[in-house]
XYZ file of C-alpha atoms in Angstrom:
324
model
C 0.000 0.000 0.000
C 1.333 3.415 -0.922
C 2.150 5.631 2.026
C -0.308 8.566 2.370
C 1.184 11.948 1.656
C 1.831 14.585 4.317
C -1.549 16.407 4.508
C -3.457 13.185 5.184
C -0.856 12.017 7.721
C -1.233 15.320 9.514
C -5.015 14.911 9.622
C -4.669 11.479 11.209
C -2.045 12.629 13.733
C -4.410 15.354 14.917
C -6.570 12.631 16.447
C -3.719 10.556 17.922
C -2.899 12.433 21.108
C -0.525 11.062 23.736
C -2.196 10.610 27.120
C -0.616 9.273 30.294
C -1.018 9.371 34.062
C 1.979 9.858 36.370
C 1.554 9.257 40.093
C 3.465 11.703 42.301
C 2.086 10.394 45.606
C -0.075 7.433 46.586
C -0.261 7.451 50.392
C -3.214 8.418 52.585
C -3.067 10.827 55.557
C 0.680 10.492 56.172
C 3.607 9.497 53.974
C 5.057 5.998 54.100
C 8.707 5.091 53.545
C 8.154 4.604 49.844
C 4.926 6.527 49.274
C 4.399 10.293 49.231
C 1.100 12.052 49.802
C -1.662 12.249 47.222
C -0.947 13.808 43.848
C -1.022 12.753 40.217
C -0.508 14.325 36.813
C -2.456 13.654 33.644
C -0.137 14.603 30.784
C -2.130 15.184 27.620
C 0.262 15.989 24.809
C 2.262 18.297 27.081
C -0.673 19.909 28.877
C -0.300 19.076 32.571
C -3.464 18.452 34.578
C -2.508 17.994 38.242
C -4.975 16.482 40.684
C -4.265 17.256 44.352
C -0.933 18.338 45.752
C 0.097 16.588 48.943
C 2.980 17.930 50.984
C 6.265 17.938 49.058
C 4.711 16.889 45.738
C 7.126 19.176 43.867
C 9.968 16.759 44.636
C 8.454 13.940 42.583
C 7.236 16.455 40.010
C 10.839 17.517 39.471
C 11.873 13.880 39.162
C 9.354 13.336 36.338
C 11.064 16.035 34.237
C 7.699 17.109 32.906
C 8.887 20.725 32.726
C 8.055 23.973 34.499
C 6.634 26.106 31.691
C 3.966 23.950 30.083
C 0.262 24.697 30.203
C -0.687 23.671 33.744
C -3.964 23.351 35.628
C -4.441 22.113 39.207
C -7.609 20.450 40.468
C -8.170 20.000 44.201
C -10.577 17.313 45.369
C -11.043 18.595 48.929
C -9.420 20.713 51.618
C -7.670 18.099 53.743
C -4.028 18.762 54.497
C -2.689 15.604 52.848
C -4.150 16.830 49.554
C -3.275 20.553 49.605
C -0.130 21.302 51.612
C 2.056 20.830 48.543
C 0.361 23.571 46.517
C 2.405 26.471 47.889
C 5.722 24.672 47.518
C 4.866 23.670 43.963
C 3.877 27.206 42.976
C 7.044 28.605 44.536
C 9.132 26.028 42.656
C 7.536 27.172 39.389
C 8.431 30.767 40.276
C 12.019 29.877 41.130
C 12.252 28.307 37.667
C 11.153 31.622 36.136
C 7.715 30.598 34.928
C 5.781 33.401 33.207
C 2.711 31.553 31.927
C -0.382 31.743 34.131
C -1.630 28.752 36.145
C -5.283 27.886 36.805
C -6.318 26.134 40.002
C -9.802 24.777 40.757
C -11.313 23.584 44.008
C -13.785 24.072 46.866
C -14.654 27.475 48.284
C -12.049 27.405 51.073
C -9.259 27.076 48.499
C -9.278 30.819 47.784
C -8.745 31.852 51.411
C -6.149 29.129 51.951
C -4.025 30.329 49.058
C -4.434 34.072 49.474
C -3.846 34.131 53.239
C -0.903 31.740 53.227
C 0.808 33.485 50.340
C 0.408 36.740 52.248
C 1.762 35.282 55.513
C 4.701 33.588 53.825
C 5.326 36.550 51.514
C 5.250 34.333 48.435
C 5.459 36.426 45.292
C 4.868 34.522 42.094
C 6.455 35.300 38.738
C 3.225 34.322 36.975
C -0.497 34.939 37.328
C -2.418 32.472 39.496
C -6.109 32.226 38.589
C -8.193 30.644 41.369
C -11.540 29.155 40.363
C -14.111 28.099 42.948
C -16.280 25.170 41.878
C -19.869 26.457 41.767
C -22.268 23.510 41.944
C -22.473 19.800 42.654
C -21.901 18.577 39.086
C -20.964 19.978 35.717
C -18.241 20.941 33.253
C -15.326 22.791 34.791
C -13.001 23.224 31.802
C -13.886 22.982 28.127
C -11.016 22.941 25.674
C -11.107 22.383 21.925
C -10.980 18.597 22.117
C -11.554 17.616 25.751
C -13.428 18.575 28.901
C -12.841 18.324 32.649
C -16.025 17.262 34.421
C -16.686 17.272 38.157
C -19.105 15.601 40.535
C -19.689 15.901 44.283
C -18.248 12.968 46.211
C -18.951 11.714 49.749
C -16.134 12.423 52.185
C -18.095 13.467 55.231
C -21.017 15.701 56.182
C -18.893 18.831 56.617
C -16.414 18.268 53.789
C -16.933 19.682 50.303
C -15.245 17.114 48.053
C -15.216 16.432 44.323
C -14.335 13.713 41.844
C -13.117 14.574 38.352
C -13.147 13.133 34.838
C -11.120 14.009 31.789
C -13.360 13.307 28.808
C -12.078 13.663 25.263
C -14.389 14.631 22.415
C -15.372 12.010 19.872
C -12.859 11.201 17.137
C -13.620 10.694 13.441
C -14.281 7.160 12.320
C -11.799 4.897 10.571
C -10.797 6.015 7.086
C -11.315 3.349 4.403
C -8.355 4.132 2.170
C -9.145 1.202 -0.098
C -12.624 2.566 -0.774
C -11.227 6.044 -1.436
C -8.804 4.678 -4.019
C -11.522 2.549 -5.566
C -13.557 5.724 -6.095
C -10.548 7.408 -7.712
C -10.005 10.089 -5.057
C -6.327 11.151 -5.044
C -4.392 11.073 -1.796
C -3.700 14.402 -0.142
C -5.829 17.208 1.174
C -9.084 15.606 0.007
C -8.428 12.653 2.310
C -7.995 15.037 5.223
C -11.285 16.773 4.444
C -13.153 13.479 4.194
C -11.629 12.335 7.488
C -13.008 15.480 9.153
C -16.514 14.722 7.841
C -16.448 17.143 4.920
C -17.915 16.057 1.589
C -15.617 16.868 -1.351
C -15.854 17.418 -5.092
C -13.214 15.992 -7.407
C -13.308 15.730 -11.189
C -16.870 17.132 -11.093
C -18.027 14.315 -8.806
C -19.365 14.665 -5.267
C -17.962 12.236 -2.710
C -19.648 11.819 0.650
C -17.532 11.481 3.767
C -19.863 8.870 5.286
C -19.208 6.565 2.310
C -15.500 6.446 3.167
C -15.237 7.200 6.871
C -16.790 4.984 9.534
C -18.886 6.102 12.532
C -17.294 8.447 15.028
C -15.333 6.807 17.844
C -15.380 7.802 21.498
C -12.511 9.738 22.986
C -10.757 8.484 26.091
C -12.062 8.974 29.623
C -10.062 9.058 32.852
C -11.792 9.185 36.243
C -10.203 10.378 39.488
C -12.114 9.770 42.696
C -10.395 11.813 45.376
C -11.303 10.670 48.901
C -14.824 9.271 49.060
C -17.255 6.546 49.877
C -18.560 4.716 46.801
C -21.948 5.960 45.597
C -24.484 5.547 42.815
C -23.737 9.048 41.549
C -20.025 8.267 41.228
C -20.836 4.995 39.506
C -22.768 6.946 36.863
C -20.111 9.658 36.693
C -17.305 7.166 36.008
C -19.251 4.964 33.610
C -17.154 3.537 30.766
C -13.884 5.093 31.915
C -10.864 3.802 30.027
C -8.977 4.228 33.309
C -10.508 4.764 36.730
C -8.204 5.892 39.546
C -10.031 5.308 42.792
C -9.007 5.491 46.423
C -8.534 2.201 48.244
C -7.558 3.281 51.717
C -8.533 0.075 53.542
C -8.971 -3.653 53.144
C -12.359 -5.262 53.659
C -11.661 -6.135 57.302
C -11.539 -2.384 58.004
C -14.966 -1.654 56.538
C -16.206 0.002 59.734
C -13.157 2.282 59.754
C -13.720 3.093 56.084
C -17.345 4.028 56.705
C -16.514 6.146 59.747
C -13.811 8.078 57.895
C -15.720 8.228 54.581
C -13.149 6.227 52.652
C -13.429 3.088 50.516
C -12.192 -0.470 50.771
C -10.580 -2.328 47.870
C -13.638 -4.546 47.434
C -16.004 -1.558 47.392
C -13.822 0.179 44.817
C -13.703 -2.913 42.608
C -17.468 -3.348 42.871
C -18.037 0.225 41.705
C -15.581 -0.271 38.827
C -17.437 -3.399 37.716
C -20.864 -1.740 37.927
C -19.561 1.294 36.027
C -18.170 -0.919 33.232
C -14.748 0.704 33.334
C -11.917 -0.768 31.299
C -9.103 -0.562 33.868
C -8.954 0.233 37.577
C -5.948 1.595 39.427
C -6.020 1.663 43.225
C -4.326 4.488 45.136
C -4.433 6.427 48.455
C -3.280 3.564 50.663
C -3.258 3.682 54.450
C 0.286 3.606 55.827
C -0.705 0.548 57.913
C -0.298 -1.584 54.771
C 3.347 -2.401 54.120
C 2.359 -5.053 51.577
C -0.368 -3.842 49.238
C -1.061 -7.252 47.729
C -3.931 -7.770 50.168
C -5.714 -4.787 48.584
C -4.868 -5.902 45.062
C -6.071 -9.463 45.668
C -9.334 -8.275 47.195
C -10.013 -5.971 44.275
C -9.114 -8.574 41.653
C -11.547 -11.016 43.211
C -14.281 -8.644 41.982
C -12.654 -6.798 39.074
C -9.765 -8.577 37.429
C -8.423 -5.578 35.497
C -7.059 -3.950 38.645
C -3.562 -2.643 39.270
C -1.801 -0.776 42.061
C -0.459 2.737 41.851
C 2.998 3.539 43.184
C 4.998 6.748 43.256
C 6.329 7.708 39.796
C 4.329 4.961 38.079
C 3.335 5.922 34.532
C 0.168 4.550 32.934
C -0.248 5.243 29.200
C -3.916 5.489 28.218
C -4.335 4.217 24.669
C -7.247 4.455 22.282
C -9.436 1.377 22.590
C -10.941 1.805 19.130
């Protein structure tokens, strides 16, 4: 088969975006010897989407070599210290590296006062603009970019705690291009292929060619869910439905169910059950209590319900590929 020329290749590459998750911290409440506090980065083609910032998260961020001047947004699930105390250090690190591009940060109402007052007390002066966005309602779209969205949903982490879960949801992609059919119809390779791929009907040699005759049905984009700290719930099950990758807290094993309910956390079995009901493709457990030196007990419990389970660990990278 002849290799498509540059314009068509470019059209295809537009829809093949690199997407990966990097865990900066996977421990709950307090750090363990080999686990830092909660934080992870979703790297989408160089745009950095950071979820939570436990104390000292900038250390592992530096180790990832993701860079200090890329488009960056922070999303805070709730205002507990093990999820927010790393924000100030991270912002100061960006300043010390001479960042000029603005940073957006999203979270519950108390986030504004926490940042403004602490930056005033510590006399932190940033080299870039920090835009603080308070989440307005219980569910909705927080960020809408050209080809993806960040969605949010209230989670259940206690009666007096405002907490959120998040999803990255990509827009639909064009269907598969039937190059054999295009050649059969006599359409020359090049810009016309790119137009057809984008759903545009084209005219060539005084003939009209319909995109739907050559390009298959649209395909879903990828979806990544991030739970934050929470009890499982029906609303989260709906929110995370059909995730390509679900990252969900698994603070306790099943023999600590009472403790999990009292502290509004989840057990590995509860997490796996939600993943199964939500028809997710892969589940990654994180936010482990420091009481567990060996995490296999959590992994085994989860796999007994949902076999496509894996464990997070600090600096683990999970590529998220297109399923179709």
